[in-house]
Coordinates of C-alpha atoms and ligand atoms in Angstrom, one line a residue:
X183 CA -7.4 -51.3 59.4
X184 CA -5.8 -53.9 57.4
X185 CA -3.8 -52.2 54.6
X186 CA -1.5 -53.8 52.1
X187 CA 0.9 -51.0 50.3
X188 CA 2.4 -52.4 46.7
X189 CA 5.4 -50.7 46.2
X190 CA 8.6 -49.8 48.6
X191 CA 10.1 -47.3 46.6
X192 CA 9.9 -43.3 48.5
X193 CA 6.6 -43.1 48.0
X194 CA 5.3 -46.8 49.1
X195 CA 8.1 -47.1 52.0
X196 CA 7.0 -43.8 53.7
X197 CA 3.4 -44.4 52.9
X198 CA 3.5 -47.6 54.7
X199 CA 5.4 -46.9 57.3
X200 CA 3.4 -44.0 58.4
X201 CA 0.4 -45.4 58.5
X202 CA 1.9 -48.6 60.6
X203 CA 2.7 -45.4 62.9
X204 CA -1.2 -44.3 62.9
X205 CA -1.7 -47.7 64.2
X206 CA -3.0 -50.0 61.2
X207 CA -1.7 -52.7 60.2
X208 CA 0.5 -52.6 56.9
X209 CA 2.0 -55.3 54.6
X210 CA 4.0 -53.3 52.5
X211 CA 4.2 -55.8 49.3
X212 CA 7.4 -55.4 46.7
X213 CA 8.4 -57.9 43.9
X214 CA 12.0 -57.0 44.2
X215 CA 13.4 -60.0 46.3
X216 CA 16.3 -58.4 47.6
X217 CA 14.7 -55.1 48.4
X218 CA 11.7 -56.8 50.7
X219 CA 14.6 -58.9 52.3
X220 CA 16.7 -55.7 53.2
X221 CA 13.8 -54.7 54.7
X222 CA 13.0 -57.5 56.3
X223 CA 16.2 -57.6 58.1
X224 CA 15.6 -54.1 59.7
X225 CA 17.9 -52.6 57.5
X226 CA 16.4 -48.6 55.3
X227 CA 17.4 -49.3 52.0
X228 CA 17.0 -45.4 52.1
X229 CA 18.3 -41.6 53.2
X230 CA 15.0 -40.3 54.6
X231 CA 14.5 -38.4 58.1
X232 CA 12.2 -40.4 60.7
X233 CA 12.0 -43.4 58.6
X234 CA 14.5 -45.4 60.5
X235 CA 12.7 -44.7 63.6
X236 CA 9.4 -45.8 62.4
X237 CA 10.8 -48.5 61.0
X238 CA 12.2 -49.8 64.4
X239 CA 9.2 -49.1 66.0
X240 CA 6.7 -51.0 64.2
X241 CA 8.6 -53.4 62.2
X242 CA 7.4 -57.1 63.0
X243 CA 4.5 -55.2 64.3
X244 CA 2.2 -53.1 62.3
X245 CA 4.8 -53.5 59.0
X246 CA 4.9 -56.3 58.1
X247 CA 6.9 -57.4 54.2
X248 CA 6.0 -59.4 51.7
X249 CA 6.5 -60.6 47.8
X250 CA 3.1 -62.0 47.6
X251 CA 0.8 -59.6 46.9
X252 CA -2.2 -62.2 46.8
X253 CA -1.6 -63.5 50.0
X254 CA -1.1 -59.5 51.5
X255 CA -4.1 -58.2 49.7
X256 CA -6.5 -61.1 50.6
X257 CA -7.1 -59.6 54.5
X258 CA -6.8 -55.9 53.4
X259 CA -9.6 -53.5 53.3
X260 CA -7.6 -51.2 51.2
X261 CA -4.4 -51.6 48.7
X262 CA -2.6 -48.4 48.3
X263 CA -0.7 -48.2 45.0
X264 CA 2.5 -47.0 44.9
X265 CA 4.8 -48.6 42.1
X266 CA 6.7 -47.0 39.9
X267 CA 5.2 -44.7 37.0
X268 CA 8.3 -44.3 34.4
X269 CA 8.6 -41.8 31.4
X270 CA 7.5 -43.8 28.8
X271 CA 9.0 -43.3 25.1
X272 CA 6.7 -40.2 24.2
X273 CA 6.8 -38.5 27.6
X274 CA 3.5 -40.1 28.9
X275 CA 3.8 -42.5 32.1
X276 CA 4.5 -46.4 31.5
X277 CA 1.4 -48.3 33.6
X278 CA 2.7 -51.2 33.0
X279 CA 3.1 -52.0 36.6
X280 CA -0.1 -50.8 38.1
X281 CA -1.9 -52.6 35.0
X282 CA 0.1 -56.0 36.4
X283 CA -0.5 -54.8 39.6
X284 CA -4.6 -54.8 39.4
X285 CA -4.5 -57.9 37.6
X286 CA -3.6 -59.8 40.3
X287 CA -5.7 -57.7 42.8
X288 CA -8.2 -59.3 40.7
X289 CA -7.5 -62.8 42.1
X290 CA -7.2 -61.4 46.0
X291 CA -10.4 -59.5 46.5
X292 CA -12.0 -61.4 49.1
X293 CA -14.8 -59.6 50.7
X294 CA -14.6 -55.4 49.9
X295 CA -11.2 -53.5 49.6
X296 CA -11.2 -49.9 48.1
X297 CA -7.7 -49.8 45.6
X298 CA -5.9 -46.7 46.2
X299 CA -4.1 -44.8 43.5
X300 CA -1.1 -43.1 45.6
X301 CA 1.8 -43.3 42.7
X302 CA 1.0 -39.8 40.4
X303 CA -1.0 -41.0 37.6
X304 CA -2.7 -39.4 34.8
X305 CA -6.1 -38.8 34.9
X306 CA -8.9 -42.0 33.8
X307 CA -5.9 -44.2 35.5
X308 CA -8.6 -45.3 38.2
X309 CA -11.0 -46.2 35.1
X310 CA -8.6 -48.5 33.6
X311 CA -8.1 -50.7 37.1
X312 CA -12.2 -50.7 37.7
X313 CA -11.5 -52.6 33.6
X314 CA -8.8 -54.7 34.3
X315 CA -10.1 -56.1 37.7
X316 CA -13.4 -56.7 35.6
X317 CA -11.8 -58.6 32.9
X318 CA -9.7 -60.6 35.5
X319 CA -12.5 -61.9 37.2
X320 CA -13.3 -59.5 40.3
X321 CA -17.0 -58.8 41.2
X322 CA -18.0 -55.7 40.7
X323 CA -19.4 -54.8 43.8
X324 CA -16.0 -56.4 45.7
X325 CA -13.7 -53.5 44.8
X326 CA -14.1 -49.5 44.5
X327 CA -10.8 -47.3 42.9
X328 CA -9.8 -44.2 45.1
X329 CA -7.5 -41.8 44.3
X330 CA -5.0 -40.8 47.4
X331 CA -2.4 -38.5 45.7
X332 CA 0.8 -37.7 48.3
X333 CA 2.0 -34.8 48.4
X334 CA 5.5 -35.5 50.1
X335 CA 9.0 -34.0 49.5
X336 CA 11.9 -36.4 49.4
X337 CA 14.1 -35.7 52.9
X338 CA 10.8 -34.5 54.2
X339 CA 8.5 -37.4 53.6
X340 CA 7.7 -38.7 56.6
X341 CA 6.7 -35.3 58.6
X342 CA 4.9 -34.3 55.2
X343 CA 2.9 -37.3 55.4
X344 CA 2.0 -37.3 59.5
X345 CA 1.7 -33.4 59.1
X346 CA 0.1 -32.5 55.9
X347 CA -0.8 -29.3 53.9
X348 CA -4.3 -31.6 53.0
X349 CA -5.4 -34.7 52.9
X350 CA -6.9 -35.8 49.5
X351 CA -9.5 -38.3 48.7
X352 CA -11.1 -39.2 45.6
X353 CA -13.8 -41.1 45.3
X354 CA -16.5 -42.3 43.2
X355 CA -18.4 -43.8 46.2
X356 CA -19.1 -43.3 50.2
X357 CA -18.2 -46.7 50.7
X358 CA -14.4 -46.0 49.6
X359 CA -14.7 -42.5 51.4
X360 CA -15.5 -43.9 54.5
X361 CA -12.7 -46.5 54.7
X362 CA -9.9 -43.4 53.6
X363 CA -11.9 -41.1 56.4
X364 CA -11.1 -43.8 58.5
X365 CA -7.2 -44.6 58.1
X366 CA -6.5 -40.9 58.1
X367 CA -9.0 -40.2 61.1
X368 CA -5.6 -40.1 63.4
X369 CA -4.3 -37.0 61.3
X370 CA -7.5 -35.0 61.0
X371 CA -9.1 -35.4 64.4
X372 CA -5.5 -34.4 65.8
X373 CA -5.8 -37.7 68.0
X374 CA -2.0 -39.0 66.6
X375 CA -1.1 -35.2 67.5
X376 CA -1.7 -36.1 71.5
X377 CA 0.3 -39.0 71.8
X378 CA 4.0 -38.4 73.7
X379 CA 5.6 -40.5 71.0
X380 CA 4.8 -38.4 67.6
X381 CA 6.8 -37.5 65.4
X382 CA 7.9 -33.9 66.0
X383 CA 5.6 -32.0 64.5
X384 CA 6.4 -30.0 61.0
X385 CA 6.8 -26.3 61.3
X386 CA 3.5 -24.4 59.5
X387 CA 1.5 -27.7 59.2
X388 CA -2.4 -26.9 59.6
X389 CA -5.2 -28.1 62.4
X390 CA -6.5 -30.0 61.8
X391 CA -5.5 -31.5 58.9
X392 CA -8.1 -30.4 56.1
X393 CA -9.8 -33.6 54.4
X394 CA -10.9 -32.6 50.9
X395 CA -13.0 -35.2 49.0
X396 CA -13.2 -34.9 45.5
X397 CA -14.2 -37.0 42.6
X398 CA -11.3 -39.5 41.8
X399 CA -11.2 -37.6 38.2
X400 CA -10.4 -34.8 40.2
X401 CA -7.9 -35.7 43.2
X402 CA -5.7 -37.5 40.0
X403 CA -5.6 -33.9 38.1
X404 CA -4.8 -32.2 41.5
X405 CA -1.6 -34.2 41.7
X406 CA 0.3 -33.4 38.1
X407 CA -1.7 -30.1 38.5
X408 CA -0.3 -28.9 41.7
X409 CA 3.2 -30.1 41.0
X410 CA 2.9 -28.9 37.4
X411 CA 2.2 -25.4 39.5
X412 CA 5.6 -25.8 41.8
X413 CA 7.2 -26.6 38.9
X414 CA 6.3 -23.4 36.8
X415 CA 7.1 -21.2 39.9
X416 CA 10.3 -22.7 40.1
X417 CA 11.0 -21.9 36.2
X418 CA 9.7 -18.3 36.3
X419 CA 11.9 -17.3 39.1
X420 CA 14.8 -18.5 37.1
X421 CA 13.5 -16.9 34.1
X422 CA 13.4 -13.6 36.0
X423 CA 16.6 -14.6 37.5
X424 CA 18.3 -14.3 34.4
X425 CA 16.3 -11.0 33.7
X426 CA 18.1 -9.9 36.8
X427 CA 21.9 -11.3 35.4
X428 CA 21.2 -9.0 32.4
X429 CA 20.3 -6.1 34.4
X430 CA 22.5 -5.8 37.4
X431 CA 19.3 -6.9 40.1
X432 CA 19.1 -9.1 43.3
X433 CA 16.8 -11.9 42.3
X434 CA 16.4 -12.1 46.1
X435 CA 15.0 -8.7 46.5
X436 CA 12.5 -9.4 43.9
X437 CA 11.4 -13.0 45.8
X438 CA 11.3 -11.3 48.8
X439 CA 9.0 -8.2 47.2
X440 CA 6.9 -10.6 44.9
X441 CA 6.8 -13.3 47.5
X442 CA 5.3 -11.2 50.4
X443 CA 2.4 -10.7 47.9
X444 CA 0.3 -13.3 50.0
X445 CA -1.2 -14.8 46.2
X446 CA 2.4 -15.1 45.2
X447 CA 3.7 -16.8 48.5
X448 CA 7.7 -16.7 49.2
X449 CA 8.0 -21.0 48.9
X450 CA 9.0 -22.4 45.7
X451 CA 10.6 -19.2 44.2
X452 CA 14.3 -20.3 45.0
X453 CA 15.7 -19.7 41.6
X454 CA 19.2 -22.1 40.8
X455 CA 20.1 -24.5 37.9
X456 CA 16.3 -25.9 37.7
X457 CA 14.5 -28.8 39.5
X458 CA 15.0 -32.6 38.9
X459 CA 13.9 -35.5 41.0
X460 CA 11.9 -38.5 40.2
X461 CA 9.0 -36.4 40.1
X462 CA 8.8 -33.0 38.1
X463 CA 10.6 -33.8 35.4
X464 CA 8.2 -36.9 34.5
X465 CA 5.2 -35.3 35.9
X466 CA 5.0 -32.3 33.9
X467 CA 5.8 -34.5 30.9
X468 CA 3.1 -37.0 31.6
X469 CA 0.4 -33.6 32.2
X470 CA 1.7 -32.7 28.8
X471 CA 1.1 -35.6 26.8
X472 CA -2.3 -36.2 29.3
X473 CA -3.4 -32.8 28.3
X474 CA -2.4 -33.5 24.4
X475 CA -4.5 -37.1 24.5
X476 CA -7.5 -34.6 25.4
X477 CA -7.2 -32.4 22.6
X478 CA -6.1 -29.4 24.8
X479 CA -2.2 -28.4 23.6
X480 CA -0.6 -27.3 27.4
X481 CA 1.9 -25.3 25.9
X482 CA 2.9 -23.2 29.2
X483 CA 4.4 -26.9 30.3
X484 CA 6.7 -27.2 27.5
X485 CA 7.9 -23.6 28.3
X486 CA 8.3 -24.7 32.0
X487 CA 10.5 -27.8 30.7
X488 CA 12.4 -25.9 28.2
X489 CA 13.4 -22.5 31.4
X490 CA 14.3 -26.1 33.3
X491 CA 16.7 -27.3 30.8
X492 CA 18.2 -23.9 29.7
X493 CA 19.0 -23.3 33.1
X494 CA 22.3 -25.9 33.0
X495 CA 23.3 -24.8 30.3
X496 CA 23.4 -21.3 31.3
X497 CA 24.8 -22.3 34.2
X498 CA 27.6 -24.4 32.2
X499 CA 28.3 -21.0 30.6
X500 CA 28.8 -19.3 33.7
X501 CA 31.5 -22.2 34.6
X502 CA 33.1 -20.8 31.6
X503 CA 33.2 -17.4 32.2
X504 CA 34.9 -17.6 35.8
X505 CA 37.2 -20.0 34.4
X506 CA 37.4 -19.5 31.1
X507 CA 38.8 -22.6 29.2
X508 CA 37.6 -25.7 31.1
X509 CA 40.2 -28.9 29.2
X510 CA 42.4 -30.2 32.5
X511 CA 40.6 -27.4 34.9
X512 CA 40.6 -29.2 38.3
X513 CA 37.3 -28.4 39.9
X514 CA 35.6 -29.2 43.2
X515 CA 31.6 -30.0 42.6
X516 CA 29.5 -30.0 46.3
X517 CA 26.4 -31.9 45.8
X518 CA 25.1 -34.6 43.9
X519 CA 21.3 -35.3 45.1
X520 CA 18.7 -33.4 42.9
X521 CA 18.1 -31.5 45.9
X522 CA 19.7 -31.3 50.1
X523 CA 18.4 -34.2 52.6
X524 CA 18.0 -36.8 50.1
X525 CA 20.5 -39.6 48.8
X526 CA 18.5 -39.3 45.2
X527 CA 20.3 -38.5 42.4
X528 CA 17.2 -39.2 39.9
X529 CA 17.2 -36.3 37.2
X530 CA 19.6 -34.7 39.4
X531 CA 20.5 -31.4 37.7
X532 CA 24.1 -31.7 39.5
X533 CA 24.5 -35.0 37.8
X534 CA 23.4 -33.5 34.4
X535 CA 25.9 -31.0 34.9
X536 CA 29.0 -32.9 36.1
X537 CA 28.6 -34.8 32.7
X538 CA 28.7 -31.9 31.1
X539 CA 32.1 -30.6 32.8
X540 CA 33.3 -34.1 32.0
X541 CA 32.5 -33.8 28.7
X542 CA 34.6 -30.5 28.8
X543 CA 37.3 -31.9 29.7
X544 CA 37.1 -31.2 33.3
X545 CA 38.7 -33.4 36.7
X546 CA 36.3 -33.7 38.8
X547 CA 36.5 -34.0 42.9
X548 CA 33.3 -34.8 44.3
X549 CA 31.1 -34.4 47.9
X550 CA 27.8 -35.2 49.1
X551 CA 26.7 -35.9 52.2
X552 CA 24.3 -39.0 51.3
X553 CA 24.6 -39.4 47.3
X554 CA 28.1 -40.7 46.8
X555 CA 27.4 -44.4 46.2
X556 CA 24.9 -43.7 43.8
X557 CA 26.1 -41.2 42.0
X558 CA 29.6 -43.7 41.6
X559 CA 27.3 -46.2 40.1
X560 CA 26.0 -43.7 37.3
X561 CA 29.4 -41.7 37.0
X562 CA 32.2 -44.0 37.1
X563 CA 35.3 -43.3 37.8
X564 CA 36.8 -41.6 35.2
X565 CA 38.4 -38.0 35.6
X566 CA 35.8 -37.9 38.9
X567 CA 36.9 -38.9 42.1
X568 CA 35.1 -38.5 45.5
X569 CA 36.1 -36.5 48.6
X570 CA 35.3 -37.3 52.7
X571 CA 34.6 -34.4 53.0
X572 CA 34.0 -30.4 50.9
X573 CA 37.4 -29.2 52.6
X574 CA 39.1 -32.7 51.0
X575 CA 37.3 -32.0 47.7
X576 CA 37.8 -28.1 47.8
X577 CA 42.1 -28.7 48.2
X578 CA 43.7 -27.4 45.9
X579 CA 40.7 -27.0 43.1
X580 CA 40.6 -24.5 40.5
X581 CA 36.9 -23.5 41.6
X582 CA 34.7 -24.5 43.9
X583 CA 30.7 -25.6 42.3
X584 CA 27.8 -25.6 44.9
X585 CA 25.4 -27.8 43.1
X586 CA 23.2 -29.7 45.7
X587 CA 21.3 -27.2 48.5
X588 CA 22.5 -29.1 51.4
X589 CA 22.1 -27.0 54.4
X590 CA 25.7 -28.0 55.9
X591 CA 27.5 -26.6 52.8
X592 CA 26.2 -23.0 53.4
X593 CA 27.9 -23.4 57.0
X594 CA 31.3 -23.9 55.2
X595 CA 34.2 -22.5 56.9
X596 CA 34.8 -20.1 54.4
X597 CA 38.8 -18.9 55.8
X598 CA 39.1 -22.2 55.3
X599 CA 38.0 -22.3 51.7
X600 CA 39.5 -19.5 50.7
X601 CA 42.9 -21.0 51.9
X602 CA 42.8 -24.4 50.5
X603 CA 41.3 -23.4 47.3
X604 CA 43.9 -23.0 44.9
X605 CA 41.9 -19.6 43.1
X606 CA 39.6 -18.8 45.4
X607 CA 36.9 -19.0 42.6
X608 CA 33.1 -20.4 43.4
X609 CA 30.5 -20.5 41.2
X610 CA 27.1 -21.3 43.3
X611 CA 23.9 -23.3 41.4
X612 CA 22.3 -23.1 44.8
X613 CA 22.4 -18.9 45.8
X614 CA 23.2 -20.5 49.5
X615 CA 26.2 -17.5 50.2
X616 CA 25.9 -13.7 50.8
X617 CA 27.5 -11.9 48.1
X618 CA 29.2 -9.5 50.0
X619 CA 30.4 -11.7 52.3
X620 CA 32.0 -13.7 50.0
X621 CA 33.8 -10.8 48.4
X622 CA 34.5 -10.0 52.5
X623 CA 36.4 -13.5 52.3
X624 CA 38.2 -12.3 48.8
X625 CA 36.3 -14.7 46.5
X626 CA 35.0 -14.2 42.8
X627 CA 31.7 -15.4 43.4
X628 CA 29.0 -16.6 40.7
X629 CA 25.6 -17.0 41.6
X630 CA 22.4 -17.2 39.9
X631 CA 20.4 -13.7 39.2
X632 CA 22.8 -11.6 41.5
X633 CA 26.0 -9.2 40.5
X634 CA 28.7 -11.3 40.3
X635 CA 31.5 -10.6 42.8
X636 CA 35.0 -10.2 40.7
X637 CA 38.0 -9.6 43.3
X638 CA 41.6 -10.2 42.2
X639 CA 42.1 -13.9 42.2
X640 CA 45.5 -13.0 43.9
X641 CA 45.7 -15.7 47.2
X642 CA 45.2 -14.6 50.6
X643 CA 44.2 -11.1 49.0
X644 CA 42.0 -10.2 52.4
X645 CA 43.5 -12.7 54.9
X646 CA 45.5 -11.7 57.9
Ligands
LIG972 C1 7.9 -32.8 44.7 C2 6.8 -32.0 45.3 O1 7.3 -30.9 46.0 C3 5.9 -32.8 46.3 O2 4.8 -32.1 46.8 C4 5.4 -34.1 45.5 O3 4.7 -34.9 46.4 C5 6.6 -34.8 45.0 O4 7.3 -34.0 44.1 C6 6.0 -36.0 44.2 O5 5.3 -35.8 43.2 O6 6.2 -37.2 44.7 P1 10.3 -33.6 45.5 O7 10.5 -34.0 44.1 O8 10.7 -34.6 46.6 O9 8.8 -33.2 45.7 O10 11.2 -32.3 45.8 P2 11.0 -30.7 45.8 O11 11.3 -30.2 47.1 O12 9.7 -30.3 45.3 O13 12.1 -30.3 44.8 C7 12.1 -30.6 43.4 C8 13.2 -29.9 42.6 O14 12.9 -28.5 42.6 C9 14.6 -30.1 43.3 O15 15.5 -30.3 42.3 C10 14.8 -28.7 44.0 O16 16.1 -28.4 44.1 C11 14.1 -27.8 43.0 N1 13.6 -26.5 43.6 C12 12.7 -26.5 44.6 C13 14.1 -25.3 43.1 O17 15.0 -25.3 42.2 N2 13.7 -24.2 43.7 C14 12.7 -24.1 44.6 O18 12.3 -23.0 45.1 C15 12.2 -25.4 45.1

């Protein structure tokens, strides 16, 4: 199939390059100059496992990139959509760019192409293209609107994608369902799971891949509903997290007897200082206000959002109270991505916070394994400075904060630590150590709904 994808952000990139890897043939289409010419010099513009290797594989091939969307979408049978849907001023999503987007589809249909939603939009989104191609001039019986939500997790996109929970198509016609049926046939007749070169295959991922085909109403309410859904687990395990601070509990024993409740599920119930990302945050926003423009007040969002926000805060206050005052404190902060395996530090709660401690009065040595350079653009430089490595950023702190889940930190050598440190004080947004071991290794150890571990900050108290 010839496919044209409009947008190279996470969403479009990935997109793109995966299907290049089931074998079509993708322009992927940006209007950023100097984005679509990093690309076109065979350079990943970003962190995301797999994606270089796609990108080497079929680059020149089946990817192609472009500026001109007219000229891309003139050949294509389908035009995925995947720009950028920002928070506008009162929480709903700016369309701006898929409006400008379908206006000059309008001048490219040449023959039939189904337009694919794949950016989260809010529902009647696929009404408002069918109007605009109209009023630009497109036939009606040229074009069809689909709705392809993706389901993908940043630093997991690309196996998420090739090896998904579902497949989801909306559609208003068979026409347009036939073509989607088609470009995903790879994925649900297992034929891309034969060849010797796939990508390795994502642990729990169903066969085949189930194809659900809904109305496009529907698949565009499945997307902000189902992350609407993660979101609200992830802010009732930190509301019964702090249930658990005020009561002495293991928020872990409670995931682990709630979670084994098959209904419940264990995934998603990792409580910490709250979710960010280019996606919750704006998403649950933008299913508020939808839900609000239909009359229907979704108040259990708001109370999602407002857990979500509390939670840094709370965990500011726990700063405080295993270091007391925080003017001139010197403090080491691991992690800066809004969550491990990704370079993205949009919404990211560790960013949220580390203004916060700034704001306190804090010095701030920073690490993260992928989101320095960014987070340096948004920061600055003053009172925060950034380490090679955690043991670089860790010397001679007053405290040690884990704020970014990357797997490597919960490897640390914790001896180590605990002898470079200069208290051996960590407060953990991320739960990733064992309590007792980390009073084993004489630390005062905060975490989020679990006992905290108060030892004598006297150095070397258990060391040999
Ligand atoms: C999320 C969804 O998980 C994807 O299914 C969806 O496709 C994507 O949004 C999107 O709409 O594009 P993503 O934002 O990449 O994916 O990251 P998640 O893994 O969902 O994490 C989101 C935030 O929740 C992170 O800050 C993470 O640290 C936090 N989180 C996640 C928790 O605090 N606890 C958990 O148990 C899980």
């Amino acid at each position: 199939m010839q496919i044209t994808v409009v947008g190279s952000g996470y969403v479009g990139l990935v997109a793109a390059s995966c299907l290049a890897e089931l074998g079509h043939q993708v322009v992927c289409v940006d209007n950023d100059d100097r984005k679509i010419a990093v690309l076109q010099a065979g350079q990943v513009p970003i962190h995301e496992e797999y994606l270089a290797d796609l990108l080497a594989r079929h680059g020149g091939k089946n990817i192609r990139f472009s500026t001109s969307l007219t000229d891309s979408a003139r050949n294509a049978q389908a035009v995925f959509i995947a720009v950028g849907t920002p928070q506008g001023d009162e929480g709903d999503a700016d369309l701006s760019y898929v409006e400008s987007v379908a206006q000059e589809l309008a001048s490219a249909v040449n023959g039939f192409m189904v337009i694919v939603e794949k950016s989260t939009v809010p529902v009647f989104t696929h009404d408002w293209i069918r109007k605009i191609m109209h009023i630009n001039g497109a036939p009606a019986d040229s074009f069809e609107v689909a709705s392809n939500p993706e389901f993908l997790r940043e630093g997991t996109a690309v196996r998420d994608f090739l090896y998904p929970d579902r497949i989801v198509i909306g559609v208003d016609s068979e026409r347009a369902a036939a073509i989607l049926r088609e470009i995903y046939r790879p994925l649900t007749d297992g034929s891309y799971y034969e060849r010797p070169d796939h990508i390795p295959e994502r642990l729990g991922a169903p066969r085949p891949v189930p194809l659900i085909q809904t109305s496009a109403k529907s698949a565009e309410l499945i997307k902000h509903a189902s992350n609407a859904f993660l979101a609200m687990k992830i802010s009732f395990i930190n509301a019964v997290a702090n249930i658990c601070e005020a009561v002495g509990a293991d928020v872990r024993q409670v995931c682990e007897g709630i979670g084994s409740d098959e209904r419940i599920g264990r995934r998603f119930l990792n409580p910490g200082i709250g979710y960010g990302g280019s996606c919750f945050p704006k998403d649950l926003s933008a299913f508020s206000a939808v839900a609000h423009e239909c009359g229907y007040e979704f108040r259990l969002l708001d109370e999602v959002m407002r857990i979500n926000e509390e939670q840094r805060v709370r965990f500011l206050r726990k700063v405080k109270k295993a270091l007391w005052t925080l003017r001139g404190k010197k403090l080491a902060v691991l992690g800066l991505a809004f969550k491990g395996g990704t370079d993205d530090i949009r919404e990211s709660p560790a960013i949220a916070l580390i203004r916060m401690l700034l704001k306190e009065g804090c010095e701030i040595r920073a690490y993260d394994p992928a989101a320095m350079e960014r987070a340096r653009e948004v920061l600055g430089a003053e009172r925060i400075t950034y380490a090679d490595s955690p043991y670089e950023a860790a010397n001679k702190a007053d405290a040690l904060l884990l704020l970014t889940d990357w797997p490597e930190f919960a490897k640390l050598d914790l001896r180590r630590l605990r002898t470079i440190l200069a208290y051996p004080i960590v407060v953990d947004g991320r739960n990733l150590f064992d309590p007792a071991t980390m009073a084993e290794h004489g630390f005062q150890y905060y975490s989020v709904g679990r006992p905290d571990v108060q030892v004598p900050a006297r150095k070397a108290a258990v060391d040999p």
